[in-house]
Tab-separated table of C-alpha atoms and ligand atoms in Angstrom:
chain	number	residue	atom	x	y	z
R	7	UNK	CA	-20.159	-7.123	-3.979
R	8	UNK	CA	-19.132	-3.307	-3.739
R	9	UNK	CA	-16.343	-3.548	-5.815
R	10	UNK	CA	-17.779	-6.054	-8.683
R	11	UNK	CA	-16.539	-5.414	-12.315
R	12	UNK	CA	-13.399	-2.985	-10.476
R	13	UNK	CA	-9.903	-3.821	-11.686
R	14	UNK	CA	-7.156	-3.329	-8.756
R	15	UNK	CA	-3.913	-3.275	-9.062
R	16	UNK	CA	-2.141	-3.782	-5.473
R	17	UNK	CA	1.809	-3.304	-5.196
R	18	UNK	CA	3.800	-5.506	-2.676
R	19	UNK	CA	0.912	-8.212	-2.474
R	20	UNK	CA	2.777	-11.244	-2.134
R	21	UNK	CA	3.552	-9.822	1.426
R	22	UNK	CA	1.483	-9.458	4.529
R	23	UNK	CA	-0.582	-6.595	4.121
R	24	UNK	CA	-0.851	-6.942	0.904
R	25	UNK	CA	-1.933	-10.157	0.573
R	26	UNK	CA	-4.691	-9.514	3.450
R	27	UNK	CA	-5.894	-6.328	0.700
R	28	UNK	CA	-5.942	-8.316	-2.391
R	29	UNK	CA	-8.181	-10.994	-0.757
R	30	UNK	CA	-10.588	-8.556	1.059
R	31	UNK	CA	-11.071	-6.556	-2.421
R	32	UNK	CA	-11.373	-9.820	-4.091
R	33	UNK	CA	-14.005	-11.263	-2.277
R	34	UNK	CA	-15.886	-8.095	-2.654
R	35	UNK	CA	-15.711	-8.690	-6.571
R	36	UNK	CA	-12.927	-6.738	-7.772
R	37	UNK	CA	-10.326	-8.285	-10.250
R	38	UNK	CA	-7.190	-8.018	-8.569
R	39	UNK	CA	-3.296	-7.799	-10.260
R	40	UNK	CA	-1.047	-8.678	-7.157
R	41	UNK	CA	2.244	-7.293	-7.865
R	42	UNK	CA	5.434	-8.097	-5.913
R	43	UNK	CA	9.318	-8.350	-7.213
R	44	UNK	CA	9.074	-11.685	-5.770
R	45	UNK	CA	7.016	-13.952	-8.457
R	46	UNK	CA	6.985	-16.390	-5.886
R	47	UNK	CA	5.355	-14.527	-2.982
R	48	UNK	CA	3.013	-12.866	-5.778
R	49	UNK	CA	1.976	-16.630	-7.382
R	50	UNK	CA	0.983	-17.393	-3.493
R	51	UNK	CA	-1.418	-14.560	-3.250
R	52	UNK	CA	-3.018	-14.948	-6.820
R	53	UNK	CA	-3.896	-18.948	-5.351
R	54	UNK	CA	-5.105	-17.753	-2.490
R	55	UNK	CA	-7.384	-15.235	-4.374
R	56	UNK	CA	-8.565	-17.776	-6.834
R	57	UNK	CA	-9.398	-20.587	-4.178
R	58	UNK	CA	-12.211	-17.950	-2.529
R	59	UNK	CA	-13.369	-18.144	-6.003
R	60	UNK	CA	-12.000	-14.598	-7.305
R	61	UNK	CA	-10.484	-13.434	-10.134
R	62	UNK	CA	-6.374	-12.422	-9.925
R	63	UNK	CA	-2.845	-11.966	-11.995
R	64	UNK	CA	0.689	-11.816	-11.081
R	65	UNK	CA	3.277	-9.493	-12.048
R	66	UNK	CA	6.637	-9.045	-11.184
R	67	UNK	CA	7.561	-5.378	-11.882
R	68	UNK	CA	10.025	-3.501	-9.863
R	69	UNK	CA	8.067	-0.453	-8.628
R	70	UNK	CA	10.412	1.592	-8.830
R	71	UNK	CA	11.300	0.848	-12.377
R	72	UNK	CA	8.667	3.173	-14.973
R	73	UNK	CA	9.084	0.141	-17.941
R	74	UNK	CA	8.450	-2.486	-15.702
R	75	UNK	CA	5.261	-0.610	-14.210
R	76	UNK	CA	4.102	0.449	-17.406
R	77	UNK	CA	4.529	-3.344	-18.838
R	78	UNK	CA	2.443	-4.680	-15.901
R	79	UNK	CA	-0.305	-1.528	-16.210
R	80	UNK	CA	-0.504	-2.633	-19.876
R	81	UNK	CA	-1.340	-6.000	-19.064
R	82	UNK	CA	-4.652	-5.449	-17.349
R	83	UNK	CA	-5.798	-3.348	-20.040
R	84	UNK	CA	-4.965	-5.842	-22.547
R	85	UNK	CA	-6.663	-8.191	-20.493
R	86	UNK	CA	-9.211	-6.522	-18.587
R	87	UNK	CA	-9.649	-3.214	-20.330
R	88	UNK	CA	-9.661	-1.049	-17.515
R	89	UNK	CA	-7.720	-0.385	-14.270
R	90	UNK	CA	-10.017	1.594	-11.513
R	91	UNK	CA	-7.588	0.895	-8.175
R	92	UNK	CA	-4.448	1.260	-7.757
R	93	UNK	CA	-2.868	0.412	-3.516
R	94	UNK	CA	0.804	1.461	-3.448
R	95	UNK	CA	1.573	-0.600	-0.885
R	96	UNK	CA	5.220	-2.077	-1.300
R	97	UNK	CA	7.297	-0.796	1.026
R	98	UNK	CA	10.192	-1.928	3.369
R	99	UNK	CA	12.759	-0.713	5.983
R	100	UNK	CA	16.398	-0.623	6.640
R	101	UNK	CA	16.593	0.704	10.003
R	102	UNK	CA	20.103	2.514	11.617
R	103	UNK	CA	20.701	5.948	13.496
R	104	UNK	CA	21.397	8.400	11.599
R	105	UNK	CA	25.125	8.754	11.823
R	106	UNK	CA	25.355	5.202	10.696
R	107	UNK	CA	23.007	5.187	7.274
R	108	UNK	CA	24.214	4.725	4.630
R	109	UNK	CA	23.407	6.591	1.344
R	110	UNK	CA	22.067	2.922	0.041
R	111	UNK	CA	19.726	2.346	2.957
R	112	UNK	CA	18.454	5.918	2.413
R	113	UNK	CA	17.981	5.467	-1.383
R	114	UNK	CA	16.782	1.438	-0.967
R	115	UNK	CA	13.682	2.551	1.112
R	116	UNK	CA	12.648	5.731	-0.423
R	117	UNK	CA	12.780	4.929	-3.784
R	118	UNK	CA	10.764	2.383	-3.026
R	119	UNK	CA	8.102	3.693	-0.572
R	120	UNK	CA	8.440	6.957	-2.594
R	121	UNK	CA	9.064	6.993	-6.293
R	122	UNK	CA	7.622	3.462	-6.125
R	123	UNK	CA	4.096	5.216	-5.325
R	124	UNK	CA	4.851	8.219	-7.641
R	125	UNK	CA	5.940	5.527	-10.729
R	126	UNK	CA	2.868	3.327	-10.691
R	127	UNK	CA	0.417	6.516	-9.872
R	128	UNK	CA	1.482	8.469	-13.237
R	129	UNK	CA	1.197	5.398	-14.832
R	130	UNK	CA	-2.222	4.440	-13.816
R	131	UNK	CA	-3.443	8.172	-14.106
R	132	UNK	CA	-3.699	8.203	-17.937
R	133	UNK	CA	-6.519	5.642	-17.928
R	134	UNK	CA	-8.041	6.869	-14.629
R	135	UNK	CA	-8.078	10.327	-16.405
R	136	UNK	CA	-9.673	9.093	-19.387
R	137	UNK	CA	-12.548	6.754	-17.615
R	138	UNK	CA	-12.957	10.006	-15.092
R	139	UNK	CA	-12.798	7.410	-12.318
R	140	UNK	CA	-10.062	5.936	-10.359
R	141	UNK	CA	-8.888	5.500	-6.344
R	142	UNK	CA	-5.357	5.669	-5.373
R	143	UNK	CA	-4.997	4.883	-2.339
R	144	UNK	CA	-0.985	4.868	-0.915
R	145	UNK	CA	-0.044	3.008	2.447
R	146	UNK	CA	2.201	5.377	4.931
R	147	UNK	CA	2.773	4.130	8.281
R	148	UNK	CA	2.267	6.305	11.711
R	149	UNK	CA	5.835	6.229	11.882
R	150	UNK	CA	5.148	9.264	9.466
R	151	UNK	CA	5.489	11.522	12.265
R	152	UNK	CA	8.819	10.432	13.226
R	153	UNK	CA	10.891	7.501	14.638
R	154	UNK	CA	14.247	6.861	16.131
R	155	UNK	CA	16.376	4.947	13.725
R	156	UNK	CA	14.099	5.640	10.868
R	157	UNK	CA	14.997	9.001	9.345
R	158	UNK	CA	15.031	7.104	5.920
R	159	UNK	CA	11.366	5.388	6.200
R	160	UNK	CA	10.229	8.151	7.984
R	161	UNK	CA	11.065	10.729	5.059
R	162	UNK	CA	9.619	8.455	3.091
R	163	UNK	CA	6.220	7.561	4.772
R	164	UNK	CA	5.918	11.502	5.483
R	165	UNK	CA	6.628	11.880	1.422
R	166	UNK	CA	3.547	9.614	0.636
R	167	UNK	CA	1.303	11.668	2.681
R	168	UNK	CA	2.667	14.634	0.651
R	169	UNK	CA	2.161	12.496	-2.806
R	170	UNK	CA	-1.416	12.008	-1.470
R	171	UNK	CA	-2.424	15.645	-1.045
R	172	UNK	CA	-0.195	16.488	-4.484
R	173	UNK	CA	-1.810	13.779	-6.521
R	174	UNK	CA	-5.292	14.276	-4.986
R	175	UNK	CA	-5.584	18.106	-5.874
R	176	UNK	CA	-4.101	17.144	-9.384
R	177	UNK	CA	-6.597	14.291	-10.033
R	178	UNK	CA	-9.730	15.728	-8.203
R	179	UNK	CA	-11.370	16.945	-11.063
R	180	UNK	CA	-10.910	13.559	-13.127
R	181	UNK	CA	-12.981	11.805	-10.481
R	182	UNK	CA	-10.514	9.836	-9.031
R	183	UNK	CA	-9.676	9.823	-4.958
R	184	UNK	CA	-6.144	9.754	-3.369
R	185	UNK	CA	-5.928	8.831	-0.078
R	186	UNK	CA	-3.402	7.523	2.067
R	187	UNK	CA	-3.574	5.167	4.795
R	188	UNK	CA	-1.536	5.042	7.923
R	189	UNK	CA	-1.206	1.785	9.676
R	190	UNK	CA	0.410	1.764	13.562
R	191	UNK	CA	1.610	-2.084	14.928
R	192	UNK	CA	-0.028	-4.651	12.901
R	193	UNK	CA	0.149	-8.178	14.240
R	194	UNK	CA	1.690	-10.176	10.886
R	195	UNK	CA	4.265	-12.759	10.888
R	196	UNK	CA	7.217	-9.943	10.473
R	197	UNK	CA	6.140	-8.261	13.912
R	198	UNK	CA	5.581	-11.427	15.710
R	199	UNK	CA	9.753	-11.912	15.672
R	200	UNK	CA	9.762	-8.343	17.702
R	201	UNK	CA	11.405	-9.407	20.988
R	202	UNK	CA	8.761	-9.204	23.955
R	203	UNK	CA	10.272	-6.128	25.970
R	204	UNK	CA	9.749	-4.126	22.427
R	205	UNK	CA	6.542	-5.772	21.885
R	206	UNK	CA	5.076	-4.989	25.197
R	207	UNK	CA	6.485	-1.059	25.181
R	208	UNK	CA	4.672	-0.264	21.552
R	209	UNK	CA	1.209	-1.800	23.281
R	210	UNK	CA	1.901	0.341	26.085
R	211	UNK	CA	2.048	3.031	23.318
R	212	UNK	CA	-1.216	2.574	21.993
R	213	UNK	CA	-4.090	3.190	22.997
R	214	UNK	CA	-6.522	0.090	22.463
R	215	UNK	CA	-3.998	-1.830	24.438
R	216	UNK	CA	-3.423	-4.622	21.335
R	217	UNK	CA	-1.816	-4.896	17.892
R	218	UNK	CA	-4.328	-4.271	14.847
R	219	UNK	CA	-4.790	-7.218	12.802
R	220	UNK	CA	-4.372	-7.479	8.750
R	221	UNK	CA	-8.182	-7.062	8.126
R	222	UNK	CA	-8.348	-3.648	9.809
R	223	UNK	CA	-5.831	-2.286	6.893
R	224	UNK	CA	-7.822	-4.800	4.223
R	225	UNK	CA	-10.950	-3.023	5.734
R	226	UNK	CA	-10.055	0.767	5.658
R	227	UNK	CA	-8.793	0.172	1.987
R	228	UNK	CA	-11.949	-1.446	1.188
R	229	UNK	CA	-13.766	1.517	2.357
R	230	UNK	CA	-11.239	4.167	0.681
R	231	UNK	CA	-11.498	2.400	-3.105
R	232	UNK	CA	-15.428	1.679	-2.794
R	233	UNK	CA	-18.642	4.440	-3.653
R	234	UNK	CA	-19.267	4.794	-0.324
R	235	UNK	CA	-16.487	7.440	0.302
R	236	UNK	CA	-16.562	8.908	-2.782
R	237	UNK	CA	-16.431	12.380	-1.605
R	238	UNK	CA	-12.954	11.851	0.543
R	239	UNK	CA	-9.855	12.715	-0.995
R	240	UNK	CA	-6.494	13.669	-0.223
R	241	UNK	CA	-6.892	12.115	3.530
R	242	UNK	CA	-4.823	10.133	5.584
R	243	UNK	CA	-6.606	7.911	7.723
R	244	UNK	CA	-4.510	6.642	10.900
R	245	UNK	CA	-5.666	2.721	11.312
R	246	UNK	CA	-3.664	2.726	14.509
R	247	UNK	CA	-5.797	1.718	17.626
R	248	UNK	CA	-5.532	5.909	18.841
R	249	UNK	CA	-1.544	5.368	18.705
R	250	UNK	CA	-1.032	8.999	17.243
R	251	UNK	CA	3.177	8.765	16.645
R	252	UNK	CA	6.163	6.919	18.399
A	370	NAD	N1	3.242	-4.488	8.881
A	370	NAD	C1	3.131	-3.389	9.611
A	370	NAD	O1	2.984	-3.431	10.841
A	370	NAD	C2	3.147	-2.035	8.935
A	370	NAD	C3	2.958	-0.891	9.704
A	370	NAD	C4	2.962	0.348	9.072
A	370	NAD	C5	3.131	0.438	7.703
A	370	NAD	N2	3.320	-0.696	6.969
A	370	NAD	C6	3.489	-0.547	5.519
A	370	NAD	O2	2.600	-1.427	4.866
A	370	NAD	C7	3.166	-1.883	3.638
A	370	NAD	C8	3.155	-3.417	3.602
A	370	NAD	O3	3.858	-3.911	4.723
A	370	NAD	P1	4.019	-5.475	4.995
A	370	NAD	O4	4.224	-5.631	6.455
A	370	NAD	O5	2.949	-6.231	4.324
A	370	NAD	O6	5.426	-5.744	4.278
A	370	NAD	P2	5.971	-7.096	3.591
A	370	NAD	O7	7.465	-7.010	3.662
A	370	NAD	O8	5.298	-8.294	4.162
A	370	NAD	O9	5.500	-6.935	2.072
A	370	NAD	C9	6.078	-6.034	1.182
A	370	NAD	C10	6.195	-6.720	-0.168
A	370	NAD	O10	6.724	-5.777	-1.116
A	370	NAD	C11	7.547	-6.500	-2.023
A	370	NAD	N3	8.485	-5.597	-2.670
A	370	NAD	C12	9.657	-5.131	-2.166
A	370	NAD	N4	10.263	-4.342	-3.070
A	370	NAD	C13	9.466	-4.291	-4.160
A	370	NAD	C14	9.552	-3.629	-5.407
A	370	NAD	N5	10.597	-2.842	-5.712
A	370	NAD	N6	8.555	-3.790	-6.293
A	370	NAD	C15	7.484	-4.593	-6.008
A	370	NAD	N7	7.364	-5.247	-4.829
A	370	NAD	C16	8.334	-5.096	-3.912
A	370	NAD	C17	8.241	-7.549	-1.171
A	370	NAD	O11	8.685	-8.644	-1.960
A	370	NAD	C18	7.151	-7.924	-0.161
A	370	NAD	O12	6.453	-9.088	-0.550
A	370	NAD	C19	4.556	-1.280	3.561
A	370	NAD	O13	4.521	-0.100	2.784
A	370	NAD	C20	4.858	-0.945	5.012
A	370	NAD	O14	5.786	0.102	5.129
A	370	NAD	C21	3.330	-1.928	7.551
């Protein structure tokens, strides 16, 4: 029980990854706050939490929206009187060359990748600042180093590897960590409607030969917001099977 008596918060857990993180830090004793605009999808993970017998809260708040994230940070001090983890993991894509973007795809997925991260890190930082403990740790994506049809997630995945080494130097002496994760092709529902020919060519792409599964992101954030790498920070860790870029 590595994490017990931690409070998380985790953004985007009513999804895939998400979800997979919230019950891996749960079951290692943290408290965890899934957040995800969808109350729904959020509710979900919270049950699944509390059914392995851990401890978990919902809240809806729009990442990219400072009252919202401030409303939901204030909730788990009220309640819990601490925060020690915060996983800015809500992210999403809106894929088109570049001639064909439009300004609202470009805006849609970096604000949210982007000043979604930024938004619920200066939020969290006060009390991280004030405890002199805290791990950030933001999800990126390999696609970080570039991807056809992705110039907006791209920018914005590249961004959160920048926020990471920003936030990390500015937090260091606070004792809290920033890392950033990168995953490659994860096996979750999503990529399992990727038509075989595209399926096939990104395995041919990596390394290992397979897709990772949820639990190797669940892990490597386990590992980033425990004791045991305490002296990391500002690192981006590529959870990718060797796949180094597209
Ligand atoms: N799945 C993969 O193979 C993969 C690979 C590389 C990187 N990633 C990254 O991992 C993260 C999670 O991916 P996933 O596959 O679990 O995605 P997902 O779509 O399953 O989950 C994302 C969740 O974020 C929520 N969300 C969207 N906008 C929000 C907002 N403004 N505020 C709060 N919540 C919001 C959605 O409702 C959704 O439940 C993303 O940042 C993604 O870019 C995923």
């Amino acid at each position: 029980m590595v994490l017990q008596g931690k409070m998380a918060i985790i953004t985007g857990a009513g999804g895939d990854l998400g979800r997979g993180m919230s019950l891996r830090l749960a079951e290692k004793g943290a408290r965890v706050m899934v957040n995800d605009k969808n109350l729904d999808k959020a509710l979900e993970t919270v049950n699944l939490v509390v059914n392995q017998g851990g401890q978990a809260m919902a809240h809806n708040a729009d990442v990219t929206k400072a009252e919202e994230v401030r409303e939901m940070v204030d909730q788990v001090i009220r309640e819990w009187g601490k925060v020690d983890i915060l996983v800015n993991n809500a992210g999403d894509v809106r894929d088109a060359l570049l001639i064909k973007m439009g300004d609202e795809d470009w805006d849609f997925v970096v604000d949210l990748s982007l000043k979604g991260s930024f938004v619920c890190a200066r939020a969290v930082a006060p009390h991280m600042i004030e405890q002199g403990y805290g791990k950030i740790v933001n999800i990126s994506s390999m696609a970080y180093r570039g991807n056809v049809g992705q110039t907006n997630y791209v920018s914005a995945k590249a961004g959160v590897v920048g926020l990471t080494h920003a936030l990390g130097l500015e937090l260091a002496r606070y004792g809290i960590n920033v890392n950033c994760i990168a995953p490659g092709l994860i096996e979750t529902p999503k990529s399992r409607t990727l038509d075989e020919k595209t399926r096939e060519r990104l395995i041919k792409m990596t390394p290992m030969r397979r897709m990772g599964e949820i639990i190797d992101i669940a892990n490597a954030v386990l590992f980033l917001v425990s004791d045991v790498s305490k002296y990391i920070t500002r690192q981006t860790i590529h959870v990718s099977g060797g796949m180094e870029g597209f």
